[in-house]
Short mmCIF file of C-alpha atoms in Angstrom, two decimals:
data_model
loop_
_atom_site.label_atom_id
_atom_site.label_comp_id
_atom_site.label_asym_id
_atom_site.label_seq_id
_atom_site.Cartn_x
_atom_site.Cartn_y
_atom_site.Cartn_z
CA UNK C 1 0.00 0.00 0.00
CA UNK C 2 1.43 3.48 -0.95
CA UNK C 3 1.72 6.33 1.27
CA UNK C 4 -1.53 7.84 1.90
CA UNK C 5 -0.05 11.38 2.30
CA UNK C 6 0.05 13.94 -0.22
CA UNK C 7 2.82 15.37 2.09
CA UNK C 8 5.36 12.78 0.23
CA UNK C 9 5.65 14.23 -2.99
CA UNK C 10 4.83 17.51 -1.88
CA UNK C 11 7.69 17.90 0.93
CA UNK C 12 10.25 16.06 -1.26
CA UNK C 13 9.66 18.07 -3.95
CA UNK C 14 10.30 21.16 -2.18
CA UNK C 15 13.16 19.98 -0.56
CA UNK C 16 14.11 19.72 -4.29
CA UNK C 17 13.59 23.11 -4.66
CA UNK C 18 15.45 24.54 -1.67
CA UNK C 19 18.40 22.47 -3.05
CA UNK C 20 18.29 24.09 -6.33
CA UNK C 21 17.41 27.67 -4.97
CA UNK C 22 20.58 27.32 -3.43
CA UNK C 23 22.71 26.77 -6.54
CA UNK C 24 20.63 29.38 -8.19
CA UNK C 25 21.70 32.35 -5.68
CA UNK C 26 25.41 31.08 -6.16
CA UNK C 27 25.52 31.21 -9.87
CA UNK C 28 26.52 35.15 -10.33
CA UNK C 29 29.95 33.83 -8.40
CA UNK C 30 30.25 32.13 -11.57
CA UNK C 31 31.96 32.99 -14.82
CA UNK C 32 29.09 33.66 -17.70
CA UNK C 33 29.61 30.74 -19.82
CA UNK C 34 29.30 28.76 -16.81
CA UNK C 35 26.58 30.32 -15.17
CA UNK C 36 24.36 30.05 -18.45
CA UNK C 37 25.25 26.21 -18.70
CA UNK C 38 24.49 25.47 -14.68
CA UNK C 39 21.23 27.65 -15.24
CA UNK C 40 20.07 25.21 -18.37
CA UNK C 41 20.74 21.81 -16.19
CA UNK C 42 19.05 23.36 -13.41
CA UNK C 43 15.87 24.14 -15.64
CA UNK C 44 15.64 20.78 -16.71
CA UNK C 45 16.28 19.02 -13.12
CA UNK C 46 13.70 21.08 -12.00
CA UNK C 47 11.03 20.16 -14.38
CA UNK C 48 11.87 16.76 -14.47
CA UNK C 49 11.30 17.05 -10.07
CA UNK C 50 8.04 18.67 -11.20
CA UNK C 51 6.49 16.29 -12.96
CA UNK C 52 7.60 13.08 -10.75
CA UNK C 53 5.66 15.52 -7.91
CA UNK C 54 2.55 16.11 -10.06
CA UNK C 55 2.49 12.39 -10.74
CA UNK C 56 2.98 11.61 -7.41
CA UNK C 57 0.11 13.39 -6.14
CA UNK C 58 -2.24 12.62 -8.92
CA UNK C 59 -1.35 8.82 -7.97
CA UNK C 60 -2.11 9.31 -4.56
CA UNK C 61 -5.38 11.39 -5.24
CA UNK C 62 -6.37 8.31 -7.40
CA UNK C 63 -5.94 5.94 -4.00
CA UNK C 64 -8.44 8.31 -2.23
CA UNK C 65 -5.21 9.83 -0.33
CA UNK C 66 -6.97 12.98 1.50
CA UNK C 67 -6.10 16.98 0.70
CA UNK C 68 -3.95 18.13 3.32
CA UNK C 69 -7.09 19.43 5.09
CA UNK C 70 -8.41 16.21 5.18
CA UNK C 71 -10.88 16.50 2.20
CA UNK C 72 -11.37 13.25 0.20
CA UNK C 73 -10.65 13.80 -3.50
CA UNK C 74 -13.47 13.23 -5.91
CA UNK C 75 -13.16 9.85 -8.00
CA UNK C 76 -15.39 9.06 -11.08
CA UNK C 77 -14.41 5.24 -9.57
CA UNK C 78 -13.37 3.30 -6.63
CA UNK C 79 -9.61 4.12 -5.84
CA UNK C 80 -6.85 2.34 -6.72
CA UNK C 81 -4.94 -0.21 -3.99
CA UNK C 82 -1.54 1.14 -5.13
CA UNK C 83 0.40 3.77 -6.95
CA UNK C 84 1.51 1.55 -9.49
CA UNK C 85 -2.91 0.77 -9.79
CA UNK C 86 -3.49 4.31 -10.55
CA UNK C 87 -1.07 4.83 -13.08
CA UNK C 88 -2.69 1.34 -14.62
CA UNK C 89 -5.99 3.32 -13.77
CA UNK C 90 -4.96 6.96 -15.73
CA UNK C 91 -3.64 4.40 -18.52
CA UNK C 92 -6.62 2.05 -19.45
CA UNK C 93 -9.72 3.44 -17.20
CA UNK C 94 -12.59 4.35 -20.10
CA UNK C 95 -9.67 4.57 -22.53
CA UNK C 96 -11.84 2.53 -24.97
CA UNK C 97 -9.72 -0.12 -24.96
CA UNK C 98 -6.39 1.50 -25.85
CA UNK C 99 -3.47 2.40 -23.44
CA UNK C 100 -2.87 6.14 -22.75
CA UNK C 101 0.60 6.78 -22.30
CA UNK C 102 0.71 9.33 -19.27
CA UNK C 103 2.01 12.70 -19.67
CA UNK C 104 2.57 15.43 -17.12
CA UNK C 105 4.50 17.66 -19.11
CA UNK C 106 2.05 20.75 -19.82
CA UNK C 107 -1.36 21.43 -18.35
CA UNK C 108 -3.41 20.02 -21.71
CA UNK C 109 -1.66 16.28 -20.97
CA UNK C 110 -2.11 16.23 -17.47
CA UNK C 111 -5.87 17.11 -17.70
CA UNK C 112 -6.15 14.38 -19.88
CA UNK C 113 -4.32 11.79 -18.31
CA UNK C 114 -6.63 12.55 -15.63
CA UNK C 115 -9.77 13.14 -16.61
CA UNK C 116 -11.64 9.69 -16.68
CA UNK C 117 -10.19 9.58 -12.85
CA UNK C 118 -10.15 12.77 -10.95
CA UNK C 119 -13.51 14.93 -11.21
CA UNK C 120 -12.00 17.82 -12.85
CA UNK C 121 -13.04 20.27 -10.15
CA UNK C 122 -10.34 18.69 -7.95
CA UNK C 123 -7.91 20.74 -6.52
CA UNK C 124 -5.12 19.46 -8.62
CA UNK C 125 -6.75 19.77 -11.71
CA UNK C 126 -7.54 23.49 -11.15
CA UNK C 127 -4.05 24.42 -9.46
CA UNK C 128 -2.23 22.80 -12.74
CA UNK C 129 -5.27 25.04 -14.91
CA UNK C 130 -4.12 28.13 -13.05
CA UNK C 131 -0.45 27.62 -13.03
CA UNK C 132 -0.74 26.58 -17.24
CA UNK C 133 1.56 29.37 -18.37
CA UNK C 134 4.04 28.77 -16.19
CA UNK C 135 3.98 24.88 -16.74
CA UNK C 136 3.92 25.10 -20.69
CA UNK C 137 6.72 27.86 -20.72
CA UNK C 138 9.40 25.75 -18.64
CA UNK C 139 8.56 23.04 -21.01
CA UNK C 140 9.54 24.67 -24.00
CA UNK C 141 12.75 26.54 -22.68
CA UNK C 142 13.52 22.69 -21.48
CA UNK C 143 12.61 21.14 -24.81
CA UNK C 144 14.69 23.48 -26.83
CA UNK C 145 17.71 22.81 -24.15
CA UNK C 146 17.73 19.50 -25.03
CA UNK C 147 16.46 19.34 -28.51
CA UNK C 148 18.16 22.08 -30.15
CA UNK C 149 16.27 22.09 -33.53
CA UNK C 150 13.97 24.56 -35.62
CA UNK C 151 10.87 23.49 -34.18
CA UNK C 152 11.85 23.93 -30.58
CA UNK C 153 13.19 26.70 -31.90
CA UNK C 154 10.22 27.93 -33.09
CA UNK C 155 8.51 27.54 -30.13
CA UNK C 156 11.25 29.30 -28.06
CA UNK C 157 11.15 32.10 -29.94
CA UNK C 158 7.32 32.85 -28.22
CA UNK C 159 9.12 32.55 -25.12
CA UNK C 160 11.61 35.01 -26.25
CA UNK C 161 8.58 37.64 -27.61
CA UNK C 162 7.14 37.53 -24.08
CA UNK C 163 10.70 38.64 -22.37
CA UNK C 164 12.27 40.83 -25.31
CA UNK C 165 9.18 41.63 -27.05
CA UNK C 166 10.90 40.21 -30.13
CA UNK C 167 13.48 37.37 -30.84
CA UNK C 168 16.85 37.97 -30.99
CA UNK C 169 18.48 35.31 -32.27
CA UNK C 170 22.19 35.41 -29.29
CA UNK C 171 19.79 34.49 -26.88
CA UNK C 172 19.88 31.04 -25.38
CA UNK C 173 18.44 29.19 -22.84
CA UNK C 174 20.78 29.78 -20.39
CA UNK C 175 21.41 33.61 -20.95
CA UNK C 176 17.26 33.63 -20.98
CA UNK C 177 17.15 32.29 -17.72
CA UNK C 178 19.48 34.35 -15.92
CA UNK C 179 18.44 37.31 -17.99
CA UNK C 180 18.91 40.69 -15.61
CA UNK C 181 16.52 42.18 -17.92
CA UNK C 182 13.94 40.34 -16.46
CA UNK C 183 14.28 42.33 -13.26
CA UNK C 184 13.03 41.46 -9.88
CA UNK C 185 13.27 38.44 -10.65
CA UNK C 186 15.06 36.38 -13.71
CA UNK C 187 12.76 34.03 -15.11
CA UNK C 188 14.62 30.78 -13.26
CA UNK C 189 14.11 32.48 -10.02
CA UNK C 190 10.26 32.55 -10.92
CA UNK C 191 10.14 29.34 -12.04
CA UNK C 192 11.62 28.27 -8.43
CA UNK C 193 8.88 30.61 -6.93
CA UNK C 194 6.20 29.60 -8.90
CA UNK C 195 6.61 25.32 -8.87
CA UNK C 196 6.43 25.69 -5.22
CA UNK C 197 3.72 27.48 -4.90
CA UNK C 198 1.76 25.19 -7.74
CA UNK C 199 2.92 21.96 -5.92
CA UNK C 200 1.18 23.58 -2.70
CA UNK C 201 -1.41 24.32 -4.28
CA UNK C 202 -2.24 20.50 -5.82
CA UNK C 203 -2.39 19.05 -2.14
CA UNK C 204 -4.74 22.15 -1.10
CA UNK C 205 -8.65 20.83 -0.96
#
């Protein structure tokens, strides 16, 4: 039987997060070059923590684990005896037949990897709706990290009209992320920020 906490993925994800706040408020000891390189693995170690946390809780929600107020989640069926059950659950349940592959990369996937499961008025669903942006925008700057190729770059380049209000074509990932443009905060700070507050926010009834 799994954990019946939301509290597990929740407080190991943001002791994640205090680990890699820490290397983000040492980077400007750094040279440049190195700073934007440390920036870019931290991006994608952080969304990779994300989504085993999202996961996580959805997997838990699907055993009938409680909110952290004690609130039962509300199932469209009876819940799952295990973690590894749910996933089996978010896979097959009312799938017609055909395995879904699981996604919790941007809001639009996890929605519908939970959607047969999880009434959609769930906490979880409607803390990943709010925090959509901010979800979908880490997932391209991370996608065109590691798949450096016109159509990420495409898709970067929106990322880059939102900051620069155009796309100039010197700036990477990494100089994006510790941008001082982007004053108060650079854009990985906010990411930081903003995953802990969304992960709160999933385990909130």
């Amino acid at each position: 039987m799994p954990p019946r906490s939301l509290r597990v993925p929740c407080d190991w994800f943001l002791a994640q997060n205090a680990k890699h706040c820490q290397i983000e408020a040492a980077l400007p000891t750094l040279n440049p070059a190195l700073q934007k390189a440390l920036a870019e693995l931290l991006l994608m170690r952080l969304f990779d923590d994300l989504q085993e946390a999202l996961a996580g809780i959805a997997y838990r929600l699907a055993c009938g684990a409680p909110y952290v107020d004690n609130t039962s989640p509300t199932l469209f069926t009876a819940p799952a005896r295990s973690t590894m059950a749910a996933r089996t659950m978010f896979e097959t349940y009312n799938r017609g037949g055909r395995r879904y592959y699981v996604k919790w990369s941007k809001t639009t996937y996890i929605k519908d990897t939970v959607k047969h499961v999880l009434d959609p008025t769930n906490s979880f669903t409607l803390a990943c709706d709010a925090h959509a942006l901010t979800i979908s925008e880490m997932q391209i700057v991370r996608n065109r990290i590691a798949h450096r190729n016109t159509t990420t770059r495409a898709r970067f380049n929106t990322v880059l009209q939102r900051y620069y209000g155009g796309t100039p074509s010197n700036v990477t990932p990494g100089l994006l992320l510790i941008a001082p443009r982007t004053v108060p905060a650079t854009p990985l700070s906010r990411y930081l920020t903003a995953t802990r507050v969304l992960v709160k926010d999933c385990v909130r009834a």
